[in-house]
mmCIF file of C-alpha atoms and ligand atoms in Angstrom:
data_model
loop_
_atom_site.group_PDB
_atom_site.id
_atom_site.type_symbol
_atom_site.label_atom_id
_atom_site.label_comp_id
_atom_site.label_asym_id
_atom_site.label_seq_id
_atom_site.Cartn_x
_atom_site.Cartn_y
_atom_site.Cartn_z
ATOM 1 C CA MET A 21 -133.603 93.910 49.717
ATOM 2 C CA HIS A 22 -133.208 92.908 53.263
ATOM 3 C CA ASN A 23 -130.996 95.720 54.485
ATOM 4 C CA LEU A 24 -134.062 97.959 54.220
ATOM 5 C CA ASN A 25 -135.964 95.767 56.643
ATOM 6 C CA GLN A 26 -136.248 96.003 60.414
ATOM 7 C CA LYS A 27 -133.493 94.408 62.472
ATOM 8 C CA THR A 28 -133.118 92.967 65.921
ATOM 9 C CA VAL A 29 -130.217 91.169 67.614
ATOM 10 C CA LYS A 30 -129.723 87.491 66.836
ATOM 11 C CA ASN A 31 -129.363 86.345 70.444
ATOM 12 C CA LYS A 32 -129.385 87.664 73.983
ATOM 13 C CA ILE A 33 -126.267 89.779 74.702
ATOM 14 C CA ASN A 34 -125.132 90.210 78.311
ATOM 15 C CA PHE A 35 -123.300 93.141 79.888
ATOM 16 C CA ASN A 36 -122.166 93.726 83.436
ATOM 17 C CA GLY A 37 -120.690 96.848 84.989
ATOM 18 C CA VAL A 38 -121.174 99.800 87.317
ATOM 19 C CA GLY A 39 -123.579 102.686 86.882
ATOM 20 C CA LEU A 40 -121.671 105.953 86.431
ATOM 21 C CA HIS A 41 -123.807 107.885 88.896
ATOM 22 C CA THR A 42 -125.182 105.179 91.217
ATOM 23 C CA GLY A 43 -121.946 103.170 91.450
ATOM 24 C CA ALA A 44 -124.184 100.071 91.619
ATOM 25 C CA ASN A 45 -123.226 96.810 89.906
ATOM 26 C CA VAL A 46 -125.700 96.189 87.082
ATOM 27 C CA ASN A 47 -126.580 93.325 84.750
ATOM 28 C CA LEU A 48 -128.057 94.339 81.417
ATOM 29 C CA SER A 49 -129.013 92.272 78.406
ATOM 30 C CA ILE A 50 -130.107 93.153 74.893
ATOM 31 C CA ASN A 51 -132.737 90.639 73.717
ATOM 32 C CA PRO A 52 -134.335 89.965 70.325
ATOM 33 C CA ALA A 53 -137.778 91.540 69.804
ATOM 34 C CA LEU A 54 -140.532 91.308 67.188
ATOM 35 C CA PRO A 55 -140.863 93.709 64.235
ATOM 36 C CA ASN A 56 -142.584 97.010 65.099
ATOM 37 C CA GLU A 57 -142.016 96.426 68.809
ATOM 38 C CA GLY A 58 -139.344 99.133 68.937
ATOM 39 C CA ILE A 59 -136.858 99.445 71.764
ATOM 40 C CA LEU A 60 -138.115 98.958 75.301
ATOM 41 C CA PHE A 61 -136.550 98.646 78.728
ATOM 42 C CA LYS A 62 -137.659 96.075 81.308
ATOM 43 C CA ARG A 63 -136.563 96.362 84.936
ATOM 44 C CA THR A 64 -136.080 92.719 85.932
ATOM 45 C CA ASP A 65 -135.561 93.631 89.613
ATOM 46 C CA LEU A 66 -139.250 94.600 89.726
ATOM 47 C CA LYS A 67 -142.213 92.225 89.345
ATOM 48 C CA GLU A 68 -144.733 94.713 87.970
ATOM 49 C CA ASN A 69 -144.991 98.069 86.191
ATOM 50 C CA ASN A 70 -141.479 97.405 85.003
ATOM 51 C CA ILE A 71 -141.671 98.374 81.307
ATOM 52 C CA ILE A 72 -140.255 101.758 80.310
ATOM 53 C CA ILE A 73 -140.461 103.083 76.761
ATOM 54 C CA PRO A 74 -137.531 105.220 75.626
ATOM 55 C CA SER A 75 -139.619 108.098 74.294
ATOM 56 C CA ILE A 76 -138.734 111.795 74.369
ATOM 57 C CA PHE A 77 -141.946 112.415 76.318
ATOM 58 C CA ASN A 78 -140.865 109.900 78.996
ATOM 59 C CA VAL A 79 -137.646 111.800 79.783
ATOM 60 C CA THR A 80 -137.969 112.853 83.401
ATOM 61 C CA SER A 81 -134.465 114.193 83.901
ATOM 62 C CA ALA A 82 -131.820 115.291 81.439
ATOM 63 C CA ASN A 83 -129.273 116.765 83.832
ATOM 64 C CA PHE A 84 -125.890 115.020 83.466
ATOM 65 C CA CYS A 85 -127.550 112.011 81.773
ATOM 66 C CA THR A 86 -130.854 110.990 80.202
ATOM 67 C CA THR A 87 -133.407 109.356 82.502
ATOM 68 C CA ILE A 88 -136.708 107.879 81.328
ATOM 69 C CA SER A 89 -139.628 106.883 83.560
ATOM 70 C CA ASN A 90 -142.969 105.156 83.132
ATOM 71 C CA ASN A 91 -146.309 106.262 84.635
ATOM 72 C CA PHE A 92 -145.529 104.369 87.841
ATOM 73 C CA GLY A 93 -142.339 106.344 88.510
ATOM 74 C CA VAL A 94 -140.089 103.423 87.553
ATOM 75 C CA SER A 95 -137.002 104.736 85.781
ATOM 76 C CA VAL A 96 -133.792 103.890 83.944
ATOM 77 C CA SER A 97 -130.983 106.400 83.623
ATOM 78 C CA THR A 98 -127.856 106.982 81.530
ATOM 79 C CA ILE A 99 -129.482 105.271 78.549
ATOM 80 C CA GLU A 100 -127.896 107.554 75.928
ATOM 81 C CA HIS A 101 -124.776 105.565 74.957
ATOM 82 C CA LEU A 102 -126.731 102.327 74.564
ATOM 83 C CA MET A 103 -129.425 104.132 72.560
ATOM 84 C CA GLY A 104 -126.677 105.673 70.416
ATOM 85 C CA ALA A 105 -125.234 102.213 69.738
ATOM 86 C CA LEU A 106 -128.668 100.885 68.707
ATOM 87 C CA PHE A 107 -129.237 103.857 66.392
ATOM 88 C CA ILE A 108 -125.796 103.590 64.795
ATOM 89 C CA LEU A 109 -126.195 99.855 64.128
ATOM 90 C CA GLY A 110 -129.791 100.192 62.937
ATOM 91 C CA VAL A 111 -131.321 97.963 65.615
ATOM 92 C CA ASP A 112 -135.036 98.756 65.291
ATOM 93 C CA ASN A 113 -136.397 96.291 67.834
ATOM 94 C CA ALA A 114 -134.949 95.037 71.132
ATOM 95 C CA VAL A 115 -135.941 94.409 74.727
ATOM 96 C CA ILE A 116 -133.339 95.735 77.149
ATOM 97 C CA GLU A 117 -133.504 93.859 80.442
ATOM 98 C CA ILE A 118 -131.808 95.556 83.377
ATOM 99 C CA ASP A 119 -131.714 94.673 87.085
ATOM 100 C CA ASN A 120 -131.082 98.193 88.406
ATOM 101 C CA HIS A 121 -131.965 101.756 87.500
ATOM 102 C CA GLU A 122 -128.831 102.835 85.671
ATOM 103 C CA VAL A 123 -127.284 101.407 82.496
ATOM 104 C CA PRO A 124 -123.672 100.301 83.108
ATOM 105 C CA ILE A 125 -121.199 102.916 81.905
ATOM 106 C CA LEU A 126 -118.646 100.291 80.698
ATOM 107 C CA ASP A 127 -115.703 102.272 79.207
ATOM 108 C CA GLY A 128 -117.679 105.551 79.002
ATOM 109 C CA SER A 129 -118.261 105.234 75.243
ATOM 110 C CA ALA A 130 -120.578 103.057 73.132
ATOM 111 C CA LYS A 131 -117.769 100.874 71.778
ATOM 112 C CA ILE A 132 -118.369 97.817 73.967
ATOM 113 C CA PHE A 133 -122.105 97.831 73.148
ATOM 114 C CA ILE A 134 -121.337 98.154 69.427
ATOM 115 C CA ASP A 135 -118.625 95.459 69.373
ATOM 116 C CA LYS A 136 -120.761 92.887 71.195
ATOM 117 C CA ILE A 137 -123.838 93.545 69.067
ATOM 118 C CA ILE A 138 -121.807 93.160 65.857
ATOM 119 C CA GLU A 139 -120.195 89.988 67.207
ATOM 120 C CA THR A 140 -123.640 88.506 67.978
ATOM 121 C CA GLY A 141 -125.160 89.527 64.664
ATOM 122 C CA PHE A 142 -128.625 90.568 63.523
ATOM 123 C CA ASP A 143 -131.934 89.015 62.650
ATOM 124 C CA VAL A 144 -133.550 90.783 59.700
ATOM 125 C CA SER A 145 -137.363 90.685 59.450
ATOM 126 C CA SER A 146 -139.577 91.065 56.405
ATOM 127 C CA GLU A 147 -141.016 94.353 57.725
ATOM 128 C CA PRO A 148 -139.803 97.605 56.138
ATOM 129 C CA ILE A 149 -137.983 100.134 58.297
ATOM 130 C CA ARG A 150 -139.635 103.399 59.259
ATOM 131 C CA ILE A 151 -137.832 106.716 59.250
ATOM 132 C CA ILE A 152 -138.872 110.137 60.508
ATOM 133 C CA LYS A 153 -138.542 112.901 57.946
ATOM 134 C CA ILE A 154 -138.347 116.398 59.369
ATOM 135 C CA ASN A 155 -140.650 118.828 57.511
ATOM 136 C CA ASN A 156 -140.143 122.171 59.295
ATOM 137 C CA LYS A 157 -137.200 123.920 60.871
ATOM 138 C CA ILE A 158 -137.469 124.203 64.646
ATOM 139 C CA GLU A 159 -134.873 125.995 66.730
ATOM 140 C CA LEU A 160 -134.254 126.794 70.345
ATOM 141 C CA LYS A 161 -131.980 129.293 72.084
ATOM 142 C CA ASP A 162 -131.040 129.400 75.734
ATOM 143 C CA GLY A 163 -128.393 132.040 76.447
ATOM 144 C CA SER A 164 -125.285 130.948 74.564
ATOM 145 C CA LYS A 165 -126.814 127.542 73.833
ATOM 146 C CA PHE A 166 -128.444 126.865 70.509
ATOM 147 C CA ILE A 167 -130.005 123.870 68.777
ATOM 148 C CA SER A 168 -131.985 123.431 65.576
ATOM 149 C CA LEU A 169 -133.431 120.612 63.513
ATOM 150 C CA GLU A 170 -134.365 121.186 59.895
ATOM 151 C CA PRO A 171 -135.359 119.241 56.774
ATOM 152 C CA ASN A 172 -132.722 117.487 54.705
ATOM 153 C CA ASN A 173 -132.994 115.477 51.506
ATOM 154 C CA ILE A 174 -132.067 111.919 52.479
ATOM 155 C CA ASN A 175 -129.380 112.156 55.154
ATOM 156 C CA PHE A 176 -129.053 112.841 58.800
ATOM 157 C CA GLU A 177 -126.358 115.423 59.466
ATOM 158 C CA ILE A 178 -125.156 116.628 62.826
ATOM 159 C CA ASP A 179 -123.082 119.788 63.239
ATOM 160 C CA TYR A 180 -122.016 120.131 66.851
ATOM 161 C CA GLN A 181 -119.922 122.742 68.598
ATOM 162 C CA LEU A 182 -118.560 122.879 72.113
ATOM 163 C CA GLU A 183 -117.490 126.010 73.939
ATOM 164 C CA TYR A 184 -115.625 125.351 77.155
ATOM 165 C CA LYS A 185 -113.639 127.834 79.218
ATOM 166 C CA ASN A 186 -111.237 125.002 80.008
ATOM 167 C CA PRO A 187 -108.258 125.459 77.633
ATOM 168 C CA ARG A 188 -107.808 121.703 76.946
ATOM 169 C CA ILE A 189 -111.398 121.290 75.771
ATOM 170 C CA GLY A 190 -111.871 124.810 74.393
ATOM 171 C CA ASN A 191 -113.927 125.109 71.227
ATOM 172 C CA GLN A 192 -114.344 121.893 69.303
ATOM 173 C CA GLN A 193 -116.572 121.390 66.315
ATOM 174 C CA ASN A 194 -117.396 118.384 64.219
ATOM 175 C CA LYS A 195 -119.864 117.803 61.428
ATOM 176 C CA ILE A 196 -120.914 114.305 60.462
ATOM 177 C CA ASN A 197 -123.224 112.547 58.089
ATOM 178 C CA VAL A 198 -124.675 109.777 60.233
ATOM 179 C CA TYR A 199 -125.533 107.402 57.363
ATOM 180 C CA GLU A 200 -122.441 107.969 55.213
ATOM 181 C CA ASP A 201 -119.487 108.496 57.537
ATOM 182 C CA ASP A 202 -117.406 105.977 59.429
ATOM 183 C CA LEU A 203 -118.680 106.572 62.962
ATOM 184 C CA PHE A 204 -115.846 104.804 64.803
ATOM 185 C CA ASP A 205 -114.514 108.036 66.347
ATOM 186 C CA ILE A 206 -118.035 108.925 67.461
ATOM 187 C CA TYR A 207 -118.948 105.682 69.230
ATOM 188 C CA ASN A 208 -115.415 105.232 70.575
ATOM 189 C CA SER A 209 -115.421 108.622 72.343
ATOM 190 C CA ARG A 210 -115.810 108.648 76.114
ATOM 191 C CA THR A 211 -117.761 110.790 78.518
ATOM 192 C CA PHE A 212 -115.713 113.510 80.215
ATOM 193 C CA CYS A 213 -115.683 115.883 83.129
ATOM 194 C CA LEU A 214 -113.573 118.622 84.635
ATOM 195 C CA TYR A 215 -111.468 117.670 87.648
ATOM 196 C CA GLU A 216 -112.804 120.647 89.615
ATOM 197 C CA ASP A 217 -116.415 119.492 89.073
ATOM 198 C CA ILE A 218 -115.911 116.053 90.616
ATOM 199 C CA GLU A 219 -116.350 117.188 94.202
ATOM 200 C CA ASN A 220 -119.549 118.970 93.299
ATOM 201 C CA LEU A 221 -120.910 115.934 91.432
ATOM 202 C CA LYS A 222 -120.187 113.739 94.467
ATOM 203 C CA LYS A 223 -121.969 116.224 96.737
ATOM 204 C CA LEU A 224 -125.008 115.887 94.492
ATOM 205 C CA GLY A 225 -124.790 112.113 94.976
ATOM 206 C CA LEU A 226 -123.597 111.645 91.391
ATOM 207 C CA ALA A 227 -120.557 110.070 89.702
ATOM 208 C CA LYS A 228 -120.249 107.414 92.441
ATOM 209 C CA GLY A 229 -119.128 104.889 89.839
ATOM 210 C CA GLY A 230 -116.938 107.358 87.944
ATOM 211 C CA SER A 231 -113.240 106.596 87.442
ATOM 212 C CA LEU A 232 -110.468 107.051 84.907
ATOM 213 C CA GLU A 233 -111.593 103.660 83.540
ATOM 214 C CA ASN A 234 -114.888 105.097 82.335
ATOM 215 C CA ALA A 235 -114.459 108.855 81.939
ATOM 216 C CA ILE A 236 -111.936 111.376 80.688
ATOM 217 C CA VAL A 237 -110.950 113.751 83.479
ATOM 218 C CA VAL A 238 -109.516 117.118 82.455
ATOM 219 C CA LYS A 239 -107.504 119.288 84.849
ATOM 220 C CA GLN A 240 -106.514 122.652 83.356
ATOM 221 C CA ASN A 241 -104.418 121.749 80.319
ATOM 222 C CA ASP A 242 -104.062 118.085 81.140
ATOM 223 C CA VAL A 243 -105.984 114.910 80.474
ATOM 224 C CA LEU A 244 -105.481 112.822 83.631
ATOM 225 C CA ASN A 245 -106.087 109.457 81.918
ATOM 226 C CA GLU A 246 -102.729 107.802 81.359
ATOM 227 C CA SER A 247 -103.404 106.768 77.786
ATOM 228 C CA GLY A 248 -104.624 110.241 76.813
ATOM 229 C CA LEU A 249 -107.391 110.823 74.298
ATOM 230 C CA ARG A 250 -108.687 108.290 71.785
ATOM 231 C CA ASN A 251 -109.058 110.865 69.000
ATOM 232 C CA ASN A 252 -108.427 114.585 68.426
ATOM 233 C CA LYS A 253 -112.038 115.632 68.853
ATOM 234 C CA GLU A 254 -113.049 113.163 71.544
ATOM 235 C CA PHE A 255 -114.971 115.767 73.571
ATOM 236 C CA VAL A 256 -117.247 116.972 70.810
ATOM 237 C CA ASN A 257 -117.442 113.470 69.329
ATOM 238 C CA HIS A 258 -118.804 112.174 72.623
ATOM 239 C CA LYS A 259 -121.411 114.939 72.621
ATOM 240 C CA ILE A 260 -122.446 113.809 69.140
ATOM 241 C CA LEU A 261 -122.807 110.234 70.435
ATOM 242 C CA ASP A 262 -125.009 111.518 73.274
ATOM 243 C CA CYS A 263 -127.037 113.475 70.738
ATOM 244 C CA ILE A 264 -127.574 110.440 68.476
ATOM 245 C CA GLY A 265 -128.704 108.420 71.509
ATOM 246 C CA ASP A 266 -131.106 111.136 72.638
ATOM 247 C CA ILE A 267 -132.473 111.526 69.103
ATOM 248 C CA TYR A 268 -133.346 107.807 69.043
ATOM 249 C CA LEU A 269 -135.909 108.528 71.758
ATOM 250 C CA SER A 270 -138.051 109.860 68.929
ATOM 251 C CA GLY A 271 -138.709 106.184 68.112
ATOM 252 C CA HIS A 272 -137.080 105.875 64.689
ATOM 253 C CA LYS A 273 -134.105 107.004 62.718
ATOM 254 C CA ILE A 274 -134.278 110.497 61.316
ATOM 255 C CA ILE A 275 -133.769 112.322 58.052
ATOM 256 C CA GLY A 276 -132.833 115.898 58.875
ATOM 257 C CA LYS A 277 -130.066 118.290 59.791
ATOM 258 C CA LEU A 278 -129.242 119.065 63.404
ATOM 259 C CA LYS A 279 -127.087 121.963 64.534
ATOM 260 C CA CYS A 280 -126.068 122.462 68.113
ATOM 261 C CA VAL A 281 -123.822 124.884 69.989
ATOM 262 C CA HIS A 282 -122.883 124.019 73.565
ATOM 263 C CA GLY A 283 -125.932 121.861 74.089
ATOM 264 C CA GLY A 284 -126.589 118.711 76.041
ATOM 265 C CA HIS A 285 -129.251 116.165 76.935
ATOM 266 C CA LYS A 286 -131.672 118.788 78.219
ATOM 267 C CA LEU A 287 -131.532 121.086 75.201
ATOM 268 C CA THR A 288 -131.848 118.133 72.789
ATOM 269 C CA ASN A 289 -134.906 116.876 74.671
ATOM 270 C CA GLN A 290 -136.534 120.328 74.740
ATOM 271 C CA LEU A 291 -136.024 120.666 70.991
ATOM 272 C CA LEU A 292 -137.422 117.196 70.251
ATOM 273 C CA ARG A 293 -140.491 117.874 72.382
ATOM 274 C CA ASN A 294 -141.126 121.017 70.326
ATOM 275 C CA VAL A 295 -140.668 119.086 67.082
ATOM 276 C CA PHE A 296 -142.876 116.106 67.942
ATOM 277 C CA ARG A 297 -145.621 118.050 69.706
ATOM 278 C CA ASP A 298 -146.826 119.223 66.292
ATOM 279 C CA LYS A 299 -147.555 116.536 63.695
ATOM 280 C CA SER A 300 -146.969 118.926 60.789
ATOM 281 C CA ASN A 301 -143.266 119.100 61.737
ATOM 282 C CA PHE A 302 -142.518 115.529 60.638
ATOM 283 C CA SER A 303 -143.666 112.507 58.651
ATOM 284 C CA VAL A 304 -142.984 108.850 59.378
ATOM 285 C CA ILE A 305 -142.135 107.117 56.126
ATOM 286 C CA GLU A 306 -141.811 103.429 55.407
ATOM 287 C CA ILE A 307 -138.785 102.641 53.335
ATOM 288 C CA LYS A 308 -139.591 99.911 50.834
ATOM 289 C CA GLU A 309 -137.626 99.059 47.783
ATOM 290 C CA LYS A 310 -140.591 99.738 45.514
ATOM 291 C CA ASN A 311 -141.283 103.271 46.762
ATOM 292 C CA LEU A 312 -137.686 104.402 46.586
ATOM 293 C CA PRO A 313 -136.454 106.500 43.718
ATOM 294 C CA SER A 314 -133.753 104.511 41.920
ATOM 295 C CA SER A 315 -131.054 107.008 42.916
ATOM 296 C CA TYR A 316 -131.864 106.126 46.507
ATOM 297 C CA ILE A 317 -131.293 102.406 46.052
ATOM 298 C CA ASN A 318 -127.979 102.910 44.369
ATOM 299 C CA ARG A 319 -126.566 104.887 47.235
ATOM 300 C CA SER A 320 -124.376 102.664 49.350
ATOM 301 C CA TYR A 321 -125.270 104.433 52.579
ATOM 302 C CA LEU A 322 -128.710 102.916 52.572
ATOM 303 C CA LYS A 323 -126.933 99.942 54.076
ATOM 304 C CA SER A 324 -126.271 101.974 57.145
ATOM 305 C CA ILE A 325 -129.741 103.506 57.315
ATOM 306 C CA ALA A 326 -131.191 100.015 57.599
HETATM 307 ZN ZN1 ZN H 428 -122.450 110.655 77.298
#
């Protein structure tokens, strides 16, 4: 039953674009990798110490975007939309080669990554997939922010809520079942910012590559992008995409239920560190046809888990 086996991409897939924060022109490629290799980043502009593992414990900054670093201080930032695309498509193994330190932002969503990976196709190995099953509920509060991860039977559900003072964004909530739902609106949703925050971001040396081509800009009640929004809940849907990408830094797909109110990369990472610090909080299970209850096999969404 090969949709329960580990997948990689069929061929090298090339991307080129600017980094949202650095503004630098970047070449990135997704390359096939062996079973059980996982996802890893390789900085091709460096000759040594250039491998960086996207692990929650390698996150060195989670302000504005997710940055991972290796022990030599070599980093890659804004990895979350690419990681979200790999999670959504069930790519277990891939080597991401990149010649700079920020993943290109492309259109601000994960759509271009997803479309090109699907177009290239997958190579399915004979190795079973591994999934993390959450055993205990862990939660975290930080003022008005809240996040929790708890056990679930066989799905991964995300319930996400935004609370913005800005009237156009306001309070948005969406609840999805990652393995059952059509995730088009999630991976098609773009990153966003408030018009009044742009100056501040630039002062911090950030958003140098930002434009209306790769981000939604909201000014009071208005969306400044000419074509408007791509879907009714684009703001919260983008946050869910970020969350899926950040979750994939746990190394595998997940069975559990995540709830979040007004969170972000930092809160997600803090929660995951608390979960994975203690081995009793989770189990890593191998999904093989023979150890699945029959009800499991008959469920069509297993196609999307694998
Ligand atoms: Zn994002």
